Amino acid sequence: MEYKITNAYCKRVWDDLSARYADQGHFLQAAGLVLQTISPVVDKMPELEKTAVLERLVEPERIIMFRVPWTDDKGVPHVNRGYRVQFNSAIGPYKGGLRFSPEVGLDVLKFLGFEQILKNSLTTLPMGGGKGGSDFDAHGKSEGEVMRFCQSFMTELYRHIGADTDVPAGDKGVGGREVAWMFGQYKRITNAWTGVLTGKGLDFGGSLIRPEATGYGLIYFAECMLAKMGTDFKGKTCLVSGKGNVAQYATEKINQLGGKVITMSDSSGYILDEDGIDAEKLAYITELAASKARISEYVKKYSKAKFFAGEKPWGVKADYAFPCATQDEIYEEDAKKLVANGIKLVAEGANMPTRAEAIAYLQANGVRFAPGKAANAGGVAVSGLEMSQNSERLSWTREEVDAKLKNIMTQIHDNAWNTAKEFATEGDYVSGANIYGFLKVARAMMAQGLC
Ligand code: GLU
């Protein structure tokens, strides 16, 4: 992908970065899109170059890499690789999830960590950007094996994190169960109960609405986009991909708002249920996901639905689309199908599910597009609220947290919308979110000097 990086300073940083990290395609895509969209603002701020803000922004403050030894149920030893990318702490402690998945390595974690800097800035809360994880694959592993892995992972990670230093949470492959095991191990080693992880259980410092937050926040954000388009969810048909936490709660919220979700998916394919995935059917999907069963089981129970092996749902006719599975779900040919099928809005529940070429195609064809760093920021926003509650030693009610989440998503939307109007094109949420998120971090970095 050729990025239209019009500012000379941005271009110089990009040329150096793309030569240095030529093997990190996901990271380069995340950085390229940011350098492209902030170019008009950098034009007006020569002070950025004088303090090397961009060179510093694209280089993590610190990367920790370590081995994670563990034994399986037969006593056979295994070794995985563990990482924490502490990308930027200008506006708050490093904050971002841990991903346990075979694709985890420096490319994926640097892209996720870089996105997290601007995402966390957009939430309006004081959180820096970080990401971590391991190439460990929990599929086919027993509970005991996953617990021993989590404990071993934390036995090294604990010395690098802390409630005021770096606060990890979950991501793909890391849910409440894994967070709890890692929290237990951290507490055991340090002999201190602190809010060092978010996404904890409700009985030990977790926040209400945290499990729902990414999916609900995505749909609150989409509601704001639809209001600008003069419409809403009532009677509208939606494509959702994924079947995990984000996809589940996005579907629940769409149902509550009178919309109809007709697809969900996993890496084996997608299901199409023209009658809509209602609350009862969604409960079944949640059960399948919890037991790590394949989505094709759905059509055995609901025989009117169809399963398409190895395919993605983007060729189905609908009004709105919500990619909620993982990165690289929508390529340019998928974007063409979405446009041809009359999709009016695409909002990312996952991190970078849409390739840069596909974003350009959607935007050029009048589809309103929201990038994940704005639309899926509800998860980390409620993580930030969990940190506040832990510091206060208080728990807020479900209604309080939900109202704060909705308010934050509305602010993110309005800030991105207004910024796009001022510096780019009306309705260009990619530019609006990147510029707004960047400016806060850049101001903080300049104020703190060359560090
Ligand atoms: N993994 C989530 C994200 O991509 C949440 C991170 C967090 O809560 O710290 O934003």
Short mmCIF file of C-alpha atoms and ligand atoms in Angstrom, two decimals:
data_model
loop_
_atom_site.label_atom_id
_atom_site.label_comp_id
_atom_site.label_asym_id
_atom_site.label_seq_id
_atom_site.Cartn_x
_atom_site.Cartn_y
_atom_site.Cartn_z
CA MET A 1 0.00 0.00 0.00
CA GLU A 2 1.29 3.45 -0.97
CA TYR A 3 0.43 5.92 1.79
CA LYS A 4 -0.20 9.53 0.83
CA ILE A 5 2.19 11.02 3.37
CA THR A 6 2.26 14.65 2.29
CA ASN A 7 4.27 16.22 5.14
CA ALA A 8 8.07 16.06 4.66
CA TYR A 9 8.82 15.25 8.32
CA CYS A 10 6.20 12.47 8.39
CA LYS A 11 7.66 11.13 5.11
CA ARG A 12 11.22 11.11 6.47
CA VAL A 13 10.09 9.18 9.57
CA TRP A 14 8.07 6.79 7.38
CA ASP A 15 10.98 6.09 4.98
CA ASP A 16 13.25 5.26 7.89
CA LEU A 17 10.62 3.16 9.68
CA SER A 18 9.56 1.17 6.62
CA ALA A 19 13.18 0.35 5.76
CA ARG A 20 14.07 -0.58 9.34
CA TYR A 21 11.03 -2.77 10.02
CA ALA A 22 10.29 -4.08 6.53
CA ASP A 23 9.34 -7.46 8.03
CA GLN A 24 6.66 -5.95 10.34
CA GLY A 25 3.78 -5.48 7.90
CA HIS A 26 1.00 -5.00 10.45
CA PHE A 27 2.96 -2.47 12.46
CA LEU A 28 3.86 -0.60 9.28
CA GLN A 29 0.22 -0.47 8.20
CA ALA A 30 -0.82 0.98 11.57
CA ALA A 31 2.00 3.55 11.50
CA GLY A 32 1.57 4.38 7.79
CA LEU A 33 -2.11 5.22 8.20
CA VAL A 34 -1.35 7.46 11.18
CA LEU A 35 1.52 9.30 9.43
CA GLN A 36 -0.70 9.79 6.37
CA THR A 37 -3.66 11.19 8.29
CA ILE A 38 -1.73 13.45 10.69
CA SER A 39 0.29 15.06 7.85
CA PRO A 40 -1.95 18.18 7.55
CA VAL A 41 -1.56 18.87 11.30
CA VAL A 42 2.18 18.25 11.35
CA ASP A 43 2.44 20.88 8.58
CA LYS A 44 1.22 23.45 11.10
CA MET A 45 3.40 22.33 14.02
CA PRO A 46 7.15 22.70 13.28
CA GLU A 47 7.84 22.26 17.00
CA LEU A 48 7.12 18.53 16.63
CA GLU A 49 10.24 17.96 14.54
CA LYS A 50 12.42 20.07 16.86
CA THR A 51 11.66 17.65 19.71
CA ALA A 52 11.68 14.47 17.58
CA VAL A 53 8.09 13.64 18.57
CA LEU A 54 7.43 11.35 15.60
CA GLU A 55 10.69 9.42 15.80
CA ARG A 56 9.90 8.82 19.47
CA LEU A 57 6.23 7.99 18.89
CA VAL A 58 6.98 5.10 16.51
CA GLU A 59 9.66 3.53 18.74
CA PRO A 60 8.46 1.67 21.87
CA GLU A 61 9.88 2.98 25.14
CA ARG A 62 10.73 -0.59 26.06
CA ILE A 63 10.17 -4.14 24.78
CA ILE A 64 10.44 -7.04 27.21
CA MET A 65 10.87 -10.56 25.80
CA PHE A 66 11.12 -13.66 27.89
CA ARG A 67 10.69 -17.42 27.83
CA VAL A 68 7.68 -19.11 29.41
CA PRO A 69 8.39 -22.70 30.47
CA TRP A 70 5.47 -24.90 31.56
CA THR A 71 4.63 -28.58 31.82
CA ASP A 72 1.65 -30.35 30.28
CA ASP A 73 -0.54 -32.87 32.10
CA LYS A 74 1.85 -35.70 31.21
CA GLY A 75 4.77 -33.84 32.78
CA VAL A 76 6.32 -33.00 29.39
CA PRO A 77 8.01 -29.57 29.39
CA HIS A 78 7.21 -26.86 26.81
CA VAL A 79 8.62 -23.39 26.16
CA ASN A 80 6.68 -20.45 24.71
CA ARG A 81 7.73 -16.86 24.06
CA GLY A 82 6.32 -14.05 26.24
CA TYR A 83 6.35 -10.30 25.48
CA ARG A 84 5.32 -6.92 26.80
CA VAL A 85 5.65 -3.90 24.53
CA GLN A 86 5.64 -0.76 26.72
CA PHE A 87 5.05 1.67 23.90
CA ASN A 88 4.25 5.09 25.32
CA SER A 89 3.66 6.41 28.85
CA ALA A 90 3.31 10.14 28.08
CA ILE A 91 -0.29 10.44 29.29
CA GLY A 92 -0.54 7.59 31.83
CA PRO A 93 0.75 4.16 32.85
CA TYR A 94 1.13 1.70 29.96
CA LYS A 95 -2.27 0.08 29.40
CA GLY A 96 -3.35 -2.63 27.00
CA GLY A 97 -4.27 -6.26 26.78
CA LEU A 98 -2.39 -9.55 26.70
CA ARG A 99 -3.01 -11.78 23.67
CA PHE A 100 -2.33 -15.53 23.76
CA SER A 101 -2.44 -16.73 20.17
CA PRO A 102 -0.01 -18.42 17.74
CA GLU A 103 0.35 -15.28 15.58
CA VAL A 104 1.80 -13.29 18.51
CA GLY A 105 5.25 -11.86 17.86
CA LEU A 106 6.80 -8.42 17.60
CA ASP A 107 4.93 -7.40 14.42
CA VAL A 108 1.45 -8.08 15.84
CA LEU A 109 2.24 -6.71 19.32
CA LYS A 110 3.86 -3.54 17.97
CA PHE A 111 0.83 -2.87 15.75
CA LEU A 112 -1.54 -3.46 18.66
CA GLY A 113 0.59 -1.41 21.08
CA PHE A 114 0.88 1.48 18.63
CA GLU A 115 -2.88 1.52 18.02
CA GLN A 116 -3.41 1.40 21.77
CA ILE A 117 -1.50 4.70 22.30
CA LEU A 118 -4.00 6.70 20.27
CA LYS A 119 -7.00 4.60 21.35
CA ASN A 120 -6.26 5.22 25.01
CA SER A 121 -5.70 8.91 24.32
CA LEU A 122 -9.16 9.04 22.68
CA THR A 123 -10.87 7.57 25.76
CA THR A 124 -10.24 10.89 27.60
CA LEU A 125 -8.71 8.86 30.49
CA PRO A 126 -5.04 9.00 31.61
CA MET A 127 -3.67 5.79 30.08
CA GLY A 128 -0.51 5.23 28.02
CA GLY A 129 -0.20 2.48 25.41
CA GLY A 130 1.13 -1.06 25.72
CA LYS A 131 0.39 -4.62 24.62
CA GLY A 132 1.76 -8.04 25.37
CA GLY A 133 1.14 -11.74 25.23
CA SER A 134 2.50 -15.02 24.04
CA ASP A 135 2.39 -17.39 21.08
CA PHE A 136 0.70 -19.93 23.39
CA ASP A 137 -2.42 -21.60 21.90
CA ALA A 138 -5.00 -22.65 24.50
CA HIS A 139 -6.97 -24.80 22.03
CA GLY A 140 -6.87 -28.42 23.13
CA LYS A 141 -5.15 -27.58 26.45
CA SER A 142 -6.62 -28.66 29.80
CA GLU A 143 -7.58 -26.19 32.53
CA GLY A 144 -4.52 -27.23 34.54
CA GLU A 145 -2.21 -26.66 31.58
CA VAL A 146 -3.59 -23.16 30.88
CA MET A 147 -3.36 -22.25 34.58
CA ARG A 148 0.25 -23.39 34.83
CA PHE A 149 1.05 -21.45 31.68
CA CYS A 150 -0.56 -18.27 33.08
CA GLN A 151 1.32 -18.64 36.35
CA SER A 152 4.64 -19.13 34.58
CA PHE A 153 3.94 -16.14 32.30
CA MET A 154 3.27 -13.91 35.33
CA THR A 155 6.30 -15.24 37.22
CA GLU A 156 8.42 -13.21 34.78
CA LEU A 157 5.99 -10.41 33.84
CA TYR A 158 5.28 -9.34 37.44
CA ARG A 159 8.59 -7.46 37.80
CA HIS A 160 7.80 -5.22 34.83
CA ILE A 161 4.23 -4.15 35.68
CA GLY A 162 2.36 -2.35 38.49
CA ALA A 163 -0.80 -0.33 39.16
CA ASP A 164 1.08 2.95 38.42
CA THR A 165 3.50 1.48 35.86
CA ASP A 166 1.78 -0.88 33.46
CA VAL A 167 -1.69 -2.41 33.78
CA PRO A 168 -2.39 -5.34 31.43
CA ALA A 169 -5.83 -6.84 30.70
CA GLY A 170 -7.26 -9.48 28.38
CA ASP A 171 -7.34 -9.68 24.59
CA LYS A 172 -7.75 -12.59 22.16
CA GLY A 173 -7.16 -15.86 24.06
CA VAL A 174 -7.14 -14.12 27.46
CA GLY A 175 -10.51 -13.81 29.21
CA GLY A 176 -11.63 -13.45 32.82
CA ARG A 177 -10.35 -16.93 33.71
CA GLU A 178 -6.79 -16.23 32.56
CA VAL A 179 -6.76 -12.70 34.07
CA ALA A 180 -7.81 -14.22 37.41
CA TRP A 181 -5.02 -16.82 37.34
CA MET A 182 -2.43 -14.16 36.48
CA PHE A 183 -3.78 -11.84 39.19
CA GLY A 184 -3.52 -14.63 41.76
CA GLN A 185 0.08 -15.31 40.81
CA TYR A 186 1.01 -11.59 40.88
CA LYS A 187 -0.49 -11.25 44.36
CA ARG A 188 1.28 -14.37 45.57
CA ILE A 189 4.69 -13.18 44.39
CA THR A 190 4.40 -9.54 45.51
CA ASN A 191 2.24 -10.02 48.61
CA ALA A 192 0.23 -6.96 47.52
CA TRP A 193 -3.36 -6.58 46.38
CA THR A 194 -3.30 -3.79 43.80
CA GLY A 195 -5.26 -3.00 40.65
CA VAL A 196 -2.42 -4.33 38.50
CA LEU A 197 -4.69 -6.07 35.98
CA THR A 198 -8.14 -5.13 34.67
CA GLY A 199 -10.91 -7.43 33.56
CA LYS A 200 -10.83 -9.07 37.00
CA GLY A 201 -13.77 -11.01 38.46
CA LEU A 202 -16.50 -9.03 40.24
CA ASP A 203 -15.58 -10.60 43.59
CA PHE A 204 -12.03 -9.26 43.51
CA GLY A 205 -12.04 -5.73 42.17
CA GLY A 206 -13.47 -6.20 38.68
CA SER A 207 -15.87 -3.63 37.23
CA LEU A 208 -19.47 -4.23 36.25
CA ILE A 209 -19.96 -3.84 32.47
CA ARG A 210 -16.26 -4.64 31.72
CA PRO A 211 -17.15 -7.89 29.85
CA GLU A 212 -19.84 -6.06 27.86
CA ALA A 213 -17.86 -2.85 27.33
CA THR A 214 -16.18 -3.37 23.95
CA GLY A 215 -19.31 -4.69 22.22
CA TYR A 216 -21.72 -2.23 23.85
CA GLY A 217 -19.29 0.66 23.25
CA LEU A 218 -19.01 -0.27 19.57
CA ILE A 219 -22.76 -0.05 19.12
CA TYR A 220 -23.02 3.19 21.14
CA PHE A 221 -20.40 4.62 18.77
CA ALA A 222 -22.32 3.33 15.74
CA GLU A 223 -25.51 4.95 17.09
CA CYS A 224 -23.71 8.31 17.08
CA MET A 225 -22.55 7.71 13.48
CA LEU A 226 -26.08 6.78 12.44
CA ALA A 227 -27.52 9.88 14.12
CA LYS A 228 -25.21 11.97 11.88
CA MET A 229 -26.61 10.02 8.90
CA GLY A 230 -30.16 10.69 10.11
CA THR A 231 -30.98 7.07 10.90
CA ASP A 232 -30.67 4.33 13.56
CA PHE A 233 -30.74 0.54 14.12
CA LYS A 234 -34.53 -0.02 13.99
CA GLY A 235 -35.42 -2.67 11.43
CA LYS A 236 -31.86 -2.70 10.04
CA THR A 237 -29.93 -5.86 9.14
CA CYS A 238 -26.37 -6.27 10.41
CA LEU A 239 -23.40 -8.48 9.62
CA VAL A 240 -21.25 -9.36 12.62
CA SER A 241 -18.08 -11.43 12.33
CA GLY A 242 -16.48 -13.30 15.22
CA LYS A 243 -18.20 -15.17 18.03
CA GLY A 244 -16.13 -14.01 21.02
CA ASN A 245 -16.77 -11.44 23.70
CA VAL A 246 -16.91 -8.40 21.37
CA ALA A 247 -19.20 -10.04 18.80
CA GLN A 248 -21.53 -11.40 21.49
CA TYR A 249 -22.17 -8.11 23.27
CA ALA A 250 -22.35 -6.12 20.02
CA THR A 251 -25.09 -8.52 18.89
CA GLU A 252 -26.92 -8.22 22.23
CA LYS A 253 -26.91 -4.41 21.99
CA ILE A 254 -28.01 -4.38 18.33
CA ASN A 255 -30.95 -6.62 19.31
CA GLN A 256 -31.86 -4.24 22.17
CA LEU A 257 -31.88 -1.33 19.73
CA GLY A 258 -34.25 -3.06 17.30
CA GLY A 259 -31.69 -4.23 14.72
CA LYS A 260 -31.24 -7.76 13.40
CA VAL A 261 -27.91 -9.63 13.29
CA ILE A 262 -27.89 -12.32 10.61
CA THR A 263 -24.28 -13.56 10.64
CA MET A 264 -21.56 -14.53 13.11
CA SER A 265 -18.33 -16.41 12.41
CA ASP A 266 -15.11 -17.99 13.57
CA SER A 267 -11.93 -19.07 11.80
CA SER A 268 -13.76 -22.12 10.36
CA GLY A 269 -16.45 -20.12 8.50
CA TYR A 270 -19.67 -18.17 9.08
CA ILE A 271 -23.32 -18.89 9.84
CA LEU A 272 -26.20 -17.08 8.15
CA ASP A 273 -29.52 -16.94 10.00
CA GLU A 274 -31.98 -14.80 8.05
CA ASP A 275 -34.45 -14.85 10.98
CA GLY A 276 -31.90 -13.07 13.15
CA ILE A 277 -29.73 -14.23 16.06
CA ASP A 278 -32.05 -13.43 18.98
CA ALA A 279 -31.27 -13.60 22.70
CA GLU A 280 -31.86 -17.35 22.96
CA LYS A 281 -29.72 -18.17 19.92
CA LEU A 282 -27.03 -15.79 21.16
CA ALA A 283 -26.94 -17.63 24.50
CA TYR A 284 -26.20 -20.79 22.53
CA ILE A 285 -23.34 -19.07 20.66
CA THR A 286 -21.94 -17.91 24.02
CA GLU A 287 -22.03 -21.53 25.20
CA LEU A 288 -20.23 -22.70 22.03
CA ALA A 289 -17.55 -20.03 22.46
CA ALA A 290 -17.02 -20.87 26.15
CA SER A 291 -16.49 -24.55 25.34
CA LYS A 292 -14.24 -23.63 22.37
CA ALA A 293 -16.65 -25.46 20.01
CA ARG A 294 -16.92 -24.51 16.32
CA ILE A 295 -19.67 -22.18 15.07
CA SER A 296 -20.91 -24.88 12.63
CA GLU A 297 -22.62 -26.53 15.66
CA TYR A 298 -25.18 -23.69 15.43
CA VAL A 299 -26.81 -25.08 12.28
CA LYS A 300 -27.29 -28.48 13.95
CA LYS A 301 -29.54 -26.81 16.52
CA TYR A 302 -31.12 -24.15 14.26
CA SER A 303 -31.67 -25.99 11.01
CA LYS A 304 -33.00 -23.00 9.03
CA ALA A 305 -29.58 -21.36 9.34
CA LYS A 306 -26.74 -22.13 6.91
CA PHE A 307 -23.01 -22.65 7.52
CA PHE A 308 -20.43 -21.54 4.95
CA ALA A 309 -17.13 -23.32 5.60
CA GLY A 310 -13.96 -21.28 5.14
CA GLU A 311 -15.89 -18.14 4.07
CA LYS A 312 -16.40 -14.65 5.48
CA PRO A 313 -19.82 -12.98 5.74
CA TRP A 314 -19.06 -9.87 3.64
CA GLY A 315 -20.92 -11.07 0.55
CA VAL A 316 -24.32 -11.07 2.35
CA LYS A 317 -26.79 -8.24 1.68
CA ALA A 318 -27.32 -6.05 4.75
CA ASP A 319 -27.28 -2.45 6.04
CA TYR A 320 -24.33 -2.29 8.46
CA ALA A 321 -21.22 -4.43 9.08
CA PHE A 322 -19.25 -5.00 12.29
CA PRO A 323 -15.99 -6.94 11.94
CA CYS A 324 -15.39 -8.23 15.49
CA ALA A 325 -13.06 -11.21 15.01
CA THR A 326 -9.41 -10.21 14.46
CA GLN A 327 -7.00 -8.33 12.17
CA ASP A 328 -7.10 -8.77 8.36
CA GLU A 329 -10.76 -9.73 7.94
CA ILE A 330 -11.68 -7.27 5.17
CA TYR A 331 -9.46 -7.03 2.10
CA GLU A 332 -10.18 -4.84 -0.93
CA GLU A 333 -12.19 -7.60 -2.66
CA ASP A 334 -14.34 -7.92 0.50
CA ALA A 335 -14.83 -4.14 0.58
CA LYS A 336 -16.09 -4.33 -3.02
CA LYS A 337 -18.65 -6.95 -1.97
CA LEU A 338 -19.79 -4.82 0.97
CA VAL A 339 -20.31 -1.79 -1.29
CA ALA A 340 -22.06 -3.89 -3.95
CA ASN A 341 -24.41 -5.27 -1.27
CA GLY A 342 -25.49 -1.83 -0.10
CA ILE A 343 -23.62 -1.64 3.23
CA LYS A 344 -23.81 1.94 4.56
CA LEU A 345 -21.65 1.68 7.68
CA VAL A 346 -18.65 -0.37 8.79
CA ALA A 347 -17.42 -0.04 12.39
CA GLU A 348 -14.49 -2.10 13.66
CA GLY A 349 -15.01 -4.11 16.86
CA ALA A 350 -11.67 -5.87 16.38
CA ASN A 351 -8.27 -4.19 16.07
CA MET A 352 -7.42 -3.43 12.42
CA PRO A 353 -9.74 -6.00 10.78
CA THR A 354 -9.88 -3.81 7.66
CA ARG A 355 -6.80 -3.55 5.43
CA ALA A 356 -5.71 -0.04 4.41
CA GLU A 357 -6.72 -0.58 0.74
CA ALA A 358 -10.17 -1.72 1.85
CA ILE A 359 -10.63 1.35 4.06
CA ALA A 360 -9.74 3.59 1.10
CA TYR A 361 -12.25 1.75 -1.10
CA LEU A 362 -15.06 1.96 1.46
CA GLN A 363 -14.49 5.66 2.08
CA ALA A 364 -14.27 6.44 -1.66
CA ASN A 365 -17.62 4.72 -2.14
CA GLY A 366 -19.53 6.64 0.51
CA VAL A 367 -19.49 4.03 3.30
CA ARG A 368 -19.15 5.59 6.76
CA PHE A 369 -16.16 3.83 8.32
CA ALA A 370 -15.06 3.86 11.99
CA PRO A 371 -11.59 2.57 12.89
CA GLY A 372 -11.19 0.24 15.87
CA LYS A 373 -9.10 2.70 17.86
CA ALA A 374 -12.22 4.87 18.14
CA ALA A 375 -15.09 2.40 17.83
CA ASN A 376 -13.75 -0.39 20.07
CA ALA A 377 -12.21 1.87 22.73
CA GLY A 378 -15.07 1.06 25.14
CA GLY A 379 -13.23 -2.00 26.46
CA VAL A 380 -10.12 -0.17 27.54
CA ALA A 381 -12.23 2.79 28.68
CA VAL A 382 -14.03 0.60 31.21
CA SER A 383 -10.64 -0.86 32.14
CA GLY A 384 -9.70 2.73 32.99
CA LEU A 385 -12.87 2.99 35.09
CA GLU A 386 -11.90 -0.28 36.83
CA MET A 387 -8.54 1.31 37.72
CA SER A 388 -10.38 4.33 39.18
CA GLN A 389 -12.67 2.10 41.26
CA ASN A 390 -9.68 0.09 42.53
CA SER A 391 -7.89 3.30 43.56
CA GLU A 392 -11.01 4.52 45.36
CA ARG A 393 -11.61 1.06 46.92
CA LEU A 394 -15.21 1.39 45.70
CA SER A 395 -17.43 -0.35 43.14
CA TRP A 396 -19.85 1.59 41.00
CA THR A 397 -23.26 0.27 39.93
CA ARG A 398 -23.99 -1.23 36.54
CA GLU A 399 -26.03 1.83 35.59
CA GLU A 400 -23.25 4.22 36.60
CA VAL A 401 -20.57 2.40 34.58
CA ASP A 402 -22.85 1.97 31.57
CA ALA A 403 -23.72 5.70 31.60
CA LYS A 404 -20.01 6.61 31.82
CA LEU A 405 -19.22 4.20 28.95
CA LYS A 406 -21.94 5.73 26.78
CA ASN A 407 -20.73 9.22 27.60
CA ILE A 408 -17.11 8.32 26.72
CA MET A 409 -18.15 6.74 23.39
CA THR A 410 -20.17 9.85 22.54
CA GLN A 411 -17.19 12.07 23.36
CA ILE A 412 -14.85 9.94 21.25
CA HIS A 413 -17.31 10.14 18.38
CA ASP A 414 -17.80 13.89 18.65
CA ASN A 415 -14.09 14.61 19.03
CA ALA A 416 -13.29 12.48 15.96
CA TRP A 417 -16.16 14.03 13.99
CA ASN A 418 -15.23 17.63 14.82
CA THR A 419 -11.52 17.04 14.23
CA ALA A 420 -12.20 15.49 10.82
CA LYS A 421 -14.30 18.51 9.92
CA GLU A 422 -11.52 20.89 10.96
CA PHE A 423 -8.48 19.15 9.45
CA ALA A 424 -9.70 16.63 6.83
CA THR A 425 -13.04 15.68 5.29
CA GLU A 426 -16.40 15.62 7.08
CA GLY A 427 -17.21 12.05 8.12
CA ASP A 428 -13.58 10.81 7.81
CA TYR A 429 -13.34 9.12 11.21
CA VAL A 430 -9.90 7.65 10.43
CA SER A 431 -8.33 11.11 10.13
CA GLY A 432 -10.43 12.55 12.95
CA ALA A 433 -9.53 9.82 15.44
CA ASN A 434 -5.84 9.74 14.49
CA ILE A 435 -5.40 13.51 14.69
CA TYR A 436 -7.35 13.95 17.94
CA GLY A 437 -5.61 11.01 19.66
CA PHE A 438 -2.19 12.10 18.39
CA LEU A 439 -2.43 15.75 19.48
CA LYS A 440 -2.92 14.95 23.17
CA VAL A 441 0.00 12.49 23.23
CA ALA A 442 2.23 14.86 21.21
CA ARG A 443 1.52 17.79 23.54
CA ALA A 444 2.35 15.64 26.58
CA MET A 445 5.56 14.37 24.95
CA MET A 446 6.70 17.90 24.10
CA ALA A 447 5.91 19.18 27.59
CA GLN A 448 7.96 16.39 29.19
CA GLY A 449 11.10 17.10 27.11
CA LEU A 450 13.31 14.69 25.19
CA CYS A 451 12.67 11.44 27.02
N1 GLU B 1 -7.56 -5.68 24.56
C1 GLU B 1 -8.48 -4.59 24.61
C2 GLU B 1 -8.15 -3.57 23.53
O1 GLU B 1 -7.74 -3.94 22.47
C3 GLU B 1 -8.62 -3.99 26.01
C4 GLU B 1 -7.35 -3.56 26.65
C5 GLU B 1 -7.50 -3.17 28.12
O2 GLU B 1 -8.60 -3.23 28.67
O3 GLU B 1 -6.48 -2.78 28.69
O4 GLU B 1 -8.34 -2.39 23.66
#
